[in-house]
Coordinates of C-alpha atoms and ligand atoms in Angstrom, one line a residue:
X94 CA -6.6 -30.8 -17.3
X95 CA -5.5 -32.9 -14.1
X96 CA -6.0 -32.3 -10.7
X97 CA -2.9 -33.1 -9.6
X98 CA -1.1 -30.1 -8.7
X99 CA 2.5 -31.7 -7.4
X100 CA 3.6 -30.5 -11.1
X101 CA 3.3 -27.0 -10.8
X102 CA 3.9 -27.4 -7.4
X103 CA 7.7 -28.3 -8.1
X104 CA 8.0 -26.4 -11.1
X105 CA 7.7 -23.6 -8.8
X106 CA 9.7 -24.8 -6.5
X107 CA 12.5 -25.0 -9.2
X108 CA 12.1 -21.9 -10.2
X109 CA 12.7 -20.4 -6.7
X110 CA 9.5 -18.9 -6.7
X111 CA 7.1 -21.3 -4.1
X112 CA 6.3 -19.6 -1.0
X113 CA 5.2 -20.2 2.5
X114 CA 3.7 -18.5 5.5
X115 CA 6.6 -18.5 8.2
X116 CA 4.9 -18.7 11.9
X117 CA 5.5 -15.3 14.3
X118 CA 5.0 -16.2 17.6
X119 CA 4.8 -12.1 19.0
X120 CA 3.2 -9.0 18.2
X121 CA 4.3 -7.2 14.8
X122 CA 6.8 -4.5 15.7
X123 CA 10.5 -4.2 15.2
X124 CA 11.3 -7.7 16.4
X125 CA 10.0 -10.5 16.1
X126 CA 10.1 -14.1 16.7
X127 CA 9.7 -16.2 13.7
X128 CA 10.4 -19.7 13.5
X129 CA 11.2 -19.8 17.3
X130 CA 14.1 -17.2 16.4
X131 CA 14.0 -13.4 17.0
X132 CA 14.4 -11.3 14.5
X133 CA 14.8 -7.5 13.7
X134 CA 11.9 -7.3 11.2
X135 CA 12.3 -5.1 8.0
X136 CA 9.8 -6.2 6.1
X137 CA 6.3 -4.5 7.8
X138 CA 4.5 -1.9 6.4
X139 CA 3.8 -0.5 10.0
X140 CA 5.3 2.7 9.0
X141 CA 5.0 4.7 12.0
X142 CA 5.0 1.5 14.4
X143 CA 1.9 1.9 15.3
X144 CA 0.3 -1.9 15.0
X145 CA 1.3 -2.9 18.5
X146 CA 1.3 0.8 19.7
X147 CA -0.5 1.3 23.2
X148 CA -2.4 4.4 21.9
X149 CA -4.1 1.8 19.5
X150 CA -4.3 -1.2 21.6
X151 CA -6.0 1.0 24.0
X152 CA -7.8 2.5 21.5
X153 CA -9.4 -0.9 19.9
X154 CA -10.4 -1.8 23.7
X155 CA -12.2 1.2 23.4
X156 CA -13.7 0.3 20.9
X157 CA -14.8 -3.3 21.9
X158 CA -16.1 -2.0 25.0
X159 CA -18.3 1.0 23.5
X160 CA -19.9 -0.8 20.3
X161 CA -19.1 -4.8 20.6
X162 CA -17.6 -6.9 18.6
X163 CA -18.9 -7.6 15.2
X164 CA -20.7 -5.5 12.5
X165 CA -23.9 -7.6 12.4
X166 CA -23.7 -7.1 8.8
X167 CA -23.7 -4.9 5.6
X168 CA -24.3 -1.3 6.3
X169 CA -26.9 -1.1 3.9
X170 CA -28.6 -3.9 5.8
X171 CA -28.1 -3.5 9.5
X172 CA -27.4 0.4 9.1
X173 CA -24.0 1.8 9.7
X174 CA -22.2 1.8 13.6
X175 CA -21.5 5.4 14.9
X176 CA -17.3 4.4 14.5
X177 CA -17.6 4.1 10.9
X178 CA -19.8 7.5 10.1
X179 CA -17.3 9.3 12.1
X180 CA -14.1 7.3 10.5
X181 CA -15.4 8.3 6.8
X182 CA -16.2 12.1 8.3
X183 CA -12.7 12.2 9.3
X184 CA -10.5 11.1 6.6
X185 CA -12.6 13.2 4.1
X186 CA -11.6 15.6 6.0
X187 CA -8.0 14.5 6.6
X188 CA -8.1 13.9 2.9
X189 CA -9.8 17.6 1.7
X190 CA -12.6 16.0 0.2
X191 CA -16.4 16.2 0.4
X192 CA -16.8 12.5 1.8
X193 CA -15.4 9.2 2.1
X194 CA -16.4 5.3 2.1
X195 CA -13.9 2.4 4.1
X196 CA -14.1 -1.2 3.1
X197 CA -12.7 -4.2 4.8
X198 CA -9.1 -3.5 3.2
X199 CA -7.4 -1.7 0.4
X200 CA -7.7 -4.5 -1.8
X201 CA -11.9 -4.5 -1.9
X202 CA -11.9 -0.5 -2.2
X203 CA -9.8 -0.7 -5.6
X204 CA -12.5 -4.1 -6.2
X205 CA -15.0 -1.9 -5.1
X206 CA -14.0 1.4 -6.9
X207 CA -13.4 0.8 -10.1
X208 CA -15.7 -1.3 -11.4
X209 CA -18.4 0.8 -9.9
X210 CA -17.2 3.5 -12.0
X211 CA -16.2 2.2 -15.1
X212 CA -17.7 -0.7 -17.3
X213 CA -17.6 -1.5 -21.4
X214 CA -16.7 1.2 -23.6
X215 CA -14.6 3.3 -21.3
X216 CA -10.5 3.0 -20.9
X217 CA -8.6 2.8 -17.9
X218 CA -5.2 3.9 -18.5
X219 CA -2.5 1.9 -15.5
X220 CA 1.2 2.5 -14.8
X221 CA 2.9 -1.0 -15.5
X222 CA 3.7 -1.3 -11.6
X223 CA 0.0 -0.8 -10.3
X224 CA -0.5 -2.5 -7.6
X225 CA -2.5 -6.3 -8.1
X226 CA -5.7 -4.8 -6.7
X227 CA -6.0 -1.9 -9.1
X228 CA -4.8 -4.4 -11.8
X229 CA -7.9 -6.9 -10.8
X230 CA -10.5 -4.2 -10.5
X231 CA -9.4 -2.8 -14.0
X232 CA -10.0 -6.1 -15.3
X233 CA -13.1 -6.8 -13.6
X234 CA -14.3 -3.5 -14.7
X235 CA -14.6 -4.8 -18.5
X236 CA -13.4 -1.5 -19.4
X237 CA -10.9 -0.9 -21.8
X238 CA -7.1 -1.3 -20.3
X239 CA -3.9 0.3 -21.3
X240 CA -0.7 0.6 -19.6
X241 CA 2.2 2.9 -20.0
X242 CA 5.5 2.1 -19.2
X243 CA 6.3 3.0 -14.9
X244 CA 5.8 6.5 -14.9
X245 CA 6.5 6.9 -18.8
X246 CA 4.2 10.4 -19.2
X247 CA 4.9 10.5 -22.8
X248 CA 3.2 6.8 -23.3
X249 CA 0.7 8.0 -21.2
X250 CA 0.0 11.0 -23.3
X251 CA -0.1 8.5 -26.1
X252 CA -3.0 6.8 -24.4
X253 CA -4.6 9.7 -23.6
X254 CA -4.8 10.7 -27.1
X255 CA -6.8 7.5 -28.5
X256 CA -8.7 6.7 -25.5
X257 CA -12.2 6.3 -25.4
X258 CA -15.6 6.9 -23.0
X259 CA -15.1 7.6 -19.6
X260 CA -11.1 7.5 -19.3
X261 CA -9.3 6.8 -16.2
X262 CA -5.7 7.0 -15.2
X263 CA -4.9 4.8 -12.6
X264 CA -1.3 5.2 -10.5
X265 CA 0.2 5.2 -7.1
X266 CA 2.1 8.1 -5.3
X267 CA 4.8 5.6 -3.8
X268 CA 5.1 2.4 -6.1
X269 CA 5.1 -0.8 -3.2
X270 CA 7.9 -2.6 -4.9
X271 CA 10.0 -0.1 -5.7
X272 CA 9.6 3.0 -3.2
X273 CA 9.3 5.7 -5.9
X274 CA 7.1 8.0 -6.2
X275 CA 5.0 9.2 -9.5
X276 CA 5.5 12.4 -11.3
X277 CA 2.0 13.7 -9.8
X278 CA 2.1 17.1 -10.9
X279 CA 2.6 16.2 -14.6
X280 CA -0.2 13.3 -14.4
X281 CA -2.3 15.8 -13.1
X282 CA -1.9 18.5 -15.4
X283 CA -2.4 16.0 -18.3
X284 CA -5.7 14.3 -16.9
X285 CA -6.7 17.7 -16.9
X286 CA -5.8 18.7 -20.4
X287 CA -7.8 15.3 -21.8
X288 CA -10.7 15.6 -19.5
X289 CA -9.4 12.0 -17.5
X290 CA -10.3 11.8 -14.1
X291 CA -7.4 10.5 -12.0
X292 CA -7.3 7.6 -9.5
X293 CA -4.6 7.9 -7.0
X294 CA -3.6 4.9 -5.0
X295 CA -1.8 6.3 -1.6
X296 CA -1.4 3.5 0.2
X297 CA 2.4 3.9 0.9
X298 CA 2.2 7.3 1.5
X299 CA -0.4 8.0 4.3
X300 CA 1.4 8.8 7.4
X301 CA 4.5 9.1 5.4
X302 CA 4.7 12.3 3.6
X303 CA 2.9 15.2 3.3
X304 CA 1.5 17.6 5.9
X305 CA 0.2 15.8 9.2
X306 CA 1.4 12.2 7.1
X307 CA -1.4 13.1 4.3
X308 CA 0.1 12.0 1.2
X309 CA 1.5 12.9 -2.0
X310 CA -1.3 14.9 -3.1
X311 CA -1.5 17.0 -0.3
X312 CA 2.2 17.9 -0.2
X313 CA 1.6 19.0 -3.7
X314 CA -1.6 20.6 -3.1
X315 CA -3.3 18.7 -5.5
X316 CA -5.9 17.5 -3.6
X317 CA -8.6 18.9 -5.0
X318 CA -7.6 17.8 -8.4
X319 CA -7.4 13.7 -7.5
X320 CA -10.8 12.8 -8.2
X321 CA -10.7 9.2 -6.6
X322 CA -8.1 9.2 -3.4
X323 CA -7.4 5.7 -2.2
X324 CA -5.6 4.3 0.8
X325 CA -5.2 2.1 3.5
X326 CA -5.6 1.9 7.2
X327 CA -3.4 -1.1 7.1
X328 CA 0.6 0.2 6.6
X329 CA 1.1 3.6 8.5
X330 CA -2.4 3.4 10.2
X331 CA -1.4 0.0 11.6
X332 CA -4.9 -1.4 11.3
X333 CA -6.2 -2.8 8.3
X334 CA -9.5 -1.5 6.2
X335 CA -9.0 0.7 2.9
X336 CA -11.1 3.6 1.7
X337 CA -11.9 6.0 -1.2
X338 CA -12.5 9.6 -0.9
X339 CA -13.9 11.7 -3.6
X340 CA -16.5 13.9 -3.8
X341 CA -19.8 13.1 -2.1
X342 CA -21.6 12.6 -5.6
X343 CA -19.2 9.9 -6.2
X344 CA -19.6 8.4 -2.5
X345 CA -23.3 8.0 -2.9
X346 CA -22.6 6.1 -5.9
X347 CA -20.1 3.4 -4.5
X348 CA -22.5 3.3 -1.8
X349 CA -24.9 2.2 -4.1
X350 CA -23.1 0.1 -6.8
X351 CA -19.6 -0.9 -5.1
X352 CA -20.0 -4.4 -4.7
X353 CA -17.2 -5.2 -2.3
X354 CA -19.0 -2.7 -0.2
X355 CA -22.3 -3.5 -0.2
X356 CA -22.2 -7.3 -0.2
X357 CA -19.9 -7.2 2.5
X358 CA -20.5 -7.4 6.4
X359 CA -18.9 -4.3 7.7
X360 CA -15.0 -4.7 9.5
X361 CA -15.7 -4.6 13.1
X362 CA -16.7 -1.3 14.8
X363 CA -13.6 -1.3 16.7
X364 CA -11.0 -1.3 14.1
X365 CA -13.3 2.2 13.1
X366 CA -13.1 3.5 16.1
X367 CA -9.1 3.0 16.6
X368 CA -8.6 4.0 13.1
X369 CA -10.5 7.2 13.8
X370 CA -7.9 7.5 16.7
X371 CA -5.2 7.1 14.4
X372 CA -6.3 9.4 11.9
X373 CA -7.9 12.2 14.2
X374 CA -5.1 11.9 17.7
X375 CA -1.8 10.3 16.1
X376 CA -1.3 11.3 12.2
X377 CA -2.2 15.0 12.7
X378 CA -1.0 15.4 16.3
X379 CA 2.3 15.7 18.0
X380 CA 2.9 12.2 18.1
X381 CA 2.2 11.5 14.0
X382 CA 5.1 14.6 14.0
X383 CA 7.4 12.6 16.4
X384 CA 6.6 9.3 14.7
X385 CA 7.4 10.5 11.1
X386 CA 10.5 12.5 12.2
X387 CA 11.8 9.2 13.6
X388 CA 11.2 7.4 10.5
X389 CA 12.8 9.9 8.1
X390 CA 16.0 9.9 10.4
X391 CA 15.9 6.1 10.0
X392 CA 15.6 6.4 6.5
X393 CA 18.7 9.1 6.1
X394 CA 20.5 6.5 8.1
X395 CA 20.1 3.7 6.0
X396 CA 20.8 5.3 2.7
X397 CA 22.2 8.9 2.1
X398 CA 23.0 9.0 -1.5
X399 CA 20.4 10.0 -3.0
X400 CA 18.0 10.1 0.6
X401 CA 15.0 7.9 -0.1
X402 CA 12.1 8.8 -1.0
X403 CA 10.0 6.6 0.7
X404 CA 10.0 4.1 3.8
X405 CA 10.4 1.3 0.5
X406 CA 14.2 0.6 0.3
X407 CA 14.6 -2.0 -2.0
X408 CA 17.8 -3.8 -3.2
X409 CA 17.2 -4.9 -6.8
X410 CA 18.9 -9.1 -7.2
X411 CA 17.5 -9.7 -10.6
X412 CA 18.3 -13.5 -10.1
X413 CA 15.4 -15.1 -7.5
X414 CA 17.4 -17.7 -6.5
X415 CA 20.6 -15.0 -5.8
X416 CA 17.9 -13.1 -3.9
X417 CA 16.5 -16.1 -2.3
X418 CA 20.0 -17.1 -0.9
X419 CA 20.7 -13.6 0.1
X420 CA 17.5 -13.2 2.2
X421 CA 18.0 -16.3 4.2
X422 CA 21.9 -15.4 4.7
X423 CA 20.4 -12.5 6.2
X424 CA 17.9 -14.5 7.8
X425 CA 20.2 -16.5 9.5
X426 CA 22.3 -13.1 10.7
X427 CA 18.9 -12.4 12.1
X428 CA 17.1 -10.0 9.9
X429 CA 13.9 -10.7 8.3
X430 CA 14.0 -9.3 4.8
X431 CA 11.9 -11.1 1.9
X432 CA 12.6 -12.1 -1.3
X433 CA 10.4 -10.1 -3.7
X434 CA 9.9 -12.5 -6.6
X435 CA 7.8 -12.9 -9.3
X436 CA 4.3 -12.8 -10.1
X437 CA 4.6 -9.7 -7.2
X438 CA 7.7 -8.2 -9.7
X439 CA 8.7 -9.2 -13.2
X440 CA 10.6 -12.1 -13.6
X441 CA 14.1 -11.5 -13.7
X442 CA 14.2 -8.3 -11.3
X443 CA 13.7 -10.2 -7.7
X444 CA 14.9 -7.9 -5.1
X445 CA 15.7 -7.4 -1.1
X446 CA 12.9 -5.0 -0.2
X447 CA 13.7 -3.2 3.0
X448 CA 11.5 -1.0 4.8
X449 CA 12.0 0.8 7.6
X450 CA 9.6 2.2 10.4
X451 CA 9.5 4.7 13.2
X452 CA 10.0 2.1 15.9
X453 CA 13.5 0.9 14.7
X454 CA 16.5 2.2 16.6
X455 CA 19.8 3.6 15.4
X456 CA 21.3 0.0 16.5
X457 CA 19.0 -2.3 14.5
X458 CA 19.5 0.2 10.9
X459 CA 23.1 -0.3 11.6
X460 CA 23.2 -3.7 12.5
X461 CA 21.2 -3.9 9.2
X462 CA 24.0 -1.9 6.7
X463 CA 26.8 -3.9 8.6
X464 CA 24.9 -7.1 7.0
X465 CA 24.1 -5.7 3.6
X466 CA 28.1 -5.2 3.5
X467 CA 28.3 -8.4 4.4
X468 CA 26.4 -10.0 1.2
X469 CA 28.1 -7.2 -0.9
X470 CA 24.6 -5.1 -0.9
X471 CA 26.5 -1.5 0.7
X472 CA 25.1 1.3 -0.5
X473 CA 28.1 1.9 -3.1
X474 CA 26.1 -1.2 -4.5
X475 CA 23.6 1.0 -6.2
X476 CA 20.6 0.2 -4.2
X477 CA 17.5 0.0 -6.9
X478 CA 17.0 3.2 -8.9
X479 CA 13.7 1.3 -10.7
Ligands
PLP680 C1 -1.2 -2.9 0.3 C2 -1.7 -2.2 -0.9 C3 -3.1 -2.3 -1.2 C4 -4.0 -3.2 -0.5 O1 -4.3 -2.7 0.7 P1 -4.8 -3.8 1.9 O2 -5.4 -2.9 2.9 O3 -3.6 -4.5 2.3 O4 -5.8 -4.7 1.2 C5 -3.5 -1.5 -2.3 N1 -2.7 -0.8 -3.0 C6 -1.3 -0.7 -2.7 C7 -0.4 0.1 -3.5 C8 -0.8 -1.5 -1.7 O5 0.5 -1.5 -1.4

């Protein structure tokens, strides 16, 4: 095998599927300028607008003020900063759970997580469209991996029948690429009838749905029946960091064995701190309330029929170069949508995702529908069912 990577390189590029990081020269919000051009941005998974917010700017001051800087290390080493005790005491609470770890990011909890819990001999059972990180833990797990068609509960059944050791189901409350949610009820009440244990991925629903923004499972009341609860503090909570919240049996032992967590220098004290500020002052006080009644009015606006279900609205292309073309047409109207092409979907079902947040007016959604027209994406264009 060469070294020369200029083949690949430009097969890619044929393809339509090479990508690059586009410069933005401002904060992230609702505009921005990209490319020395401003843009209205509907692409951000700052749900409730709250990654250039003053509450949380103020709030990471705070923070930098009370407890420094930097971490100094692993908890396990240097012991753990006041912000991040109170941060996993909070969203176990926020979450109805006994306890709760944060990592640096979503992506090293599910790293963290599952391969803690699961090793040779067990089965994890995914939905098709799990996320990359669950998809990479699962494999570094060694476990056993199936996968059942996107929220196909008779395949998972199927699984669930033939599975062996410890068996987890691993799936996602709002799928990231599509903006649908999973048929939690029915998941839960078959984990339950094979003795599964369920991993719940809520990442796009924090802050969105549910009572006070917490999730799927809460609006359900299911809560207590999601063994492993996983999020983010980087879409709605505007920061970044991930965490898992289970029972506190299960926290002691990712303290002990997740490796992403213990051979990794803790995220700095004062993205705790303003997380805990999010969690604790904004998601389940007025202004979470305000913020999320914003964002649903936003969403009603940009598609009525059927209302989505999610702040995930995406236009399904199928062709990536159609979808390419279409996303820099918009581009050039000013409106920063991305292609979403494969390896991030499957080949052949490249689409326009659009998401919407809190801190977009009624102006920039329309401005937005007039230039889907425009392409020939208006809603009688059957945005993507999945
Ligand atoms: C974004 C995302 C993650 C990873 O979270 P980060 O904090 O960005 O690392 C995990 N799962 C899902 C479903 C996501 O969309």
């Amino acid at each position: 095998m060469s070294w020369d990577l200029q083949p690949q390189i430009d097969d890619w590029r044929a393809q339509d599927l090479w990508r690059e990081l586009r410069l933005v020269e401002s904060t992230q919000g609702p505009v921005v300028k990209v490319d020395g051009k401003e843009m209205v941005n509907f692409s951000s998974n700052d749900y409730l607008g709250l990654a250039d917010s003053e509450v949380l700017k103020q709030a990471m001051q705070e923070g930098v003020d009370f407890y420094g800087a930097g971490s100094g290390a692993s908890r396990l080493v240097c012991g753990t900063l006041r912000p991040h005790r109170d941060l996993e005491d909070a969203l176990a609470f926020f979450k109805r759970t006994e306890a709760a770890l944060t990592f640096s990011s979503g992506y090293a909890t599910a790293m963290g997580t599952i391969p803690a819990l699961m090793g040779q001999g067990d089965t994890i059972i995914l939905d098709k469209l799990c996320h990359a990180s669950l998809v990479d833990a699962s494999r570094l797990s060694g476990a056993t991996i199936r996968v059942f068609p996107h929220n196909h509960l008779g395949k998972l059944e199927k699984l669930l029948q033939t599975a062996t050791g410890r068996v987890l189901i691993v799936t996602e409350s709002i799928f990231s690429m599509d903006g649908d949610r999973c048929p939690l009820v029915e998941i839960v009440a078959l984990k339950e009838r094979h003795g599964a244990w369920l991993m719940l991925d809520e990442a796009h629903a924090v802050g969105v749905i549910g009572p006070q923004g917490r999730g799927l499972a809460a609006e359900l009341g299911l809560e207590g029946q999601v063994e492993l609860q996983m999020g983010t503090l980087s879409k709605a909570i505007g920061l970044s960091g991930g965490y898992l919240a289970a029972s506190r049996q299960v926290i002691d032992w990712l303290i002990n064995r997740a490796r992403s967590f213990v051979y990794s220098t803790a995220p700095p004290p004062a993205v705790a701190h303003a997380a805990l500020v999010g969690i604790c002052e904004i998601l389940q006080g007025k202004d979470g309330d305000t913020r999320r009644g914003r964002l649903w009015k936003n969403l009603a606006l940009l598609k009525s029929d059927p209302l989505p279900t999610s702040a995930i609205v995406p236009w399904i292309i199928g062709d990536e170069q159609k979808a390419m073309d279409i996303s820099s047409q918009l581009r050039e109207a000013g409106l920063l949508i991305p292609a979403i092409r494969y390896p991030t979907v499957a080949r052949g079902s490249a689409r326009l995702r659009v998401t919407c947040t809190a801190g977009h007016s009624e102006a920039q959604i329309r401005r937005l529908l007039a230039e889907l027209a425009k392409v020939g994406l208006g809603e009688s264009a059957a945005p993507a069912e999945a």
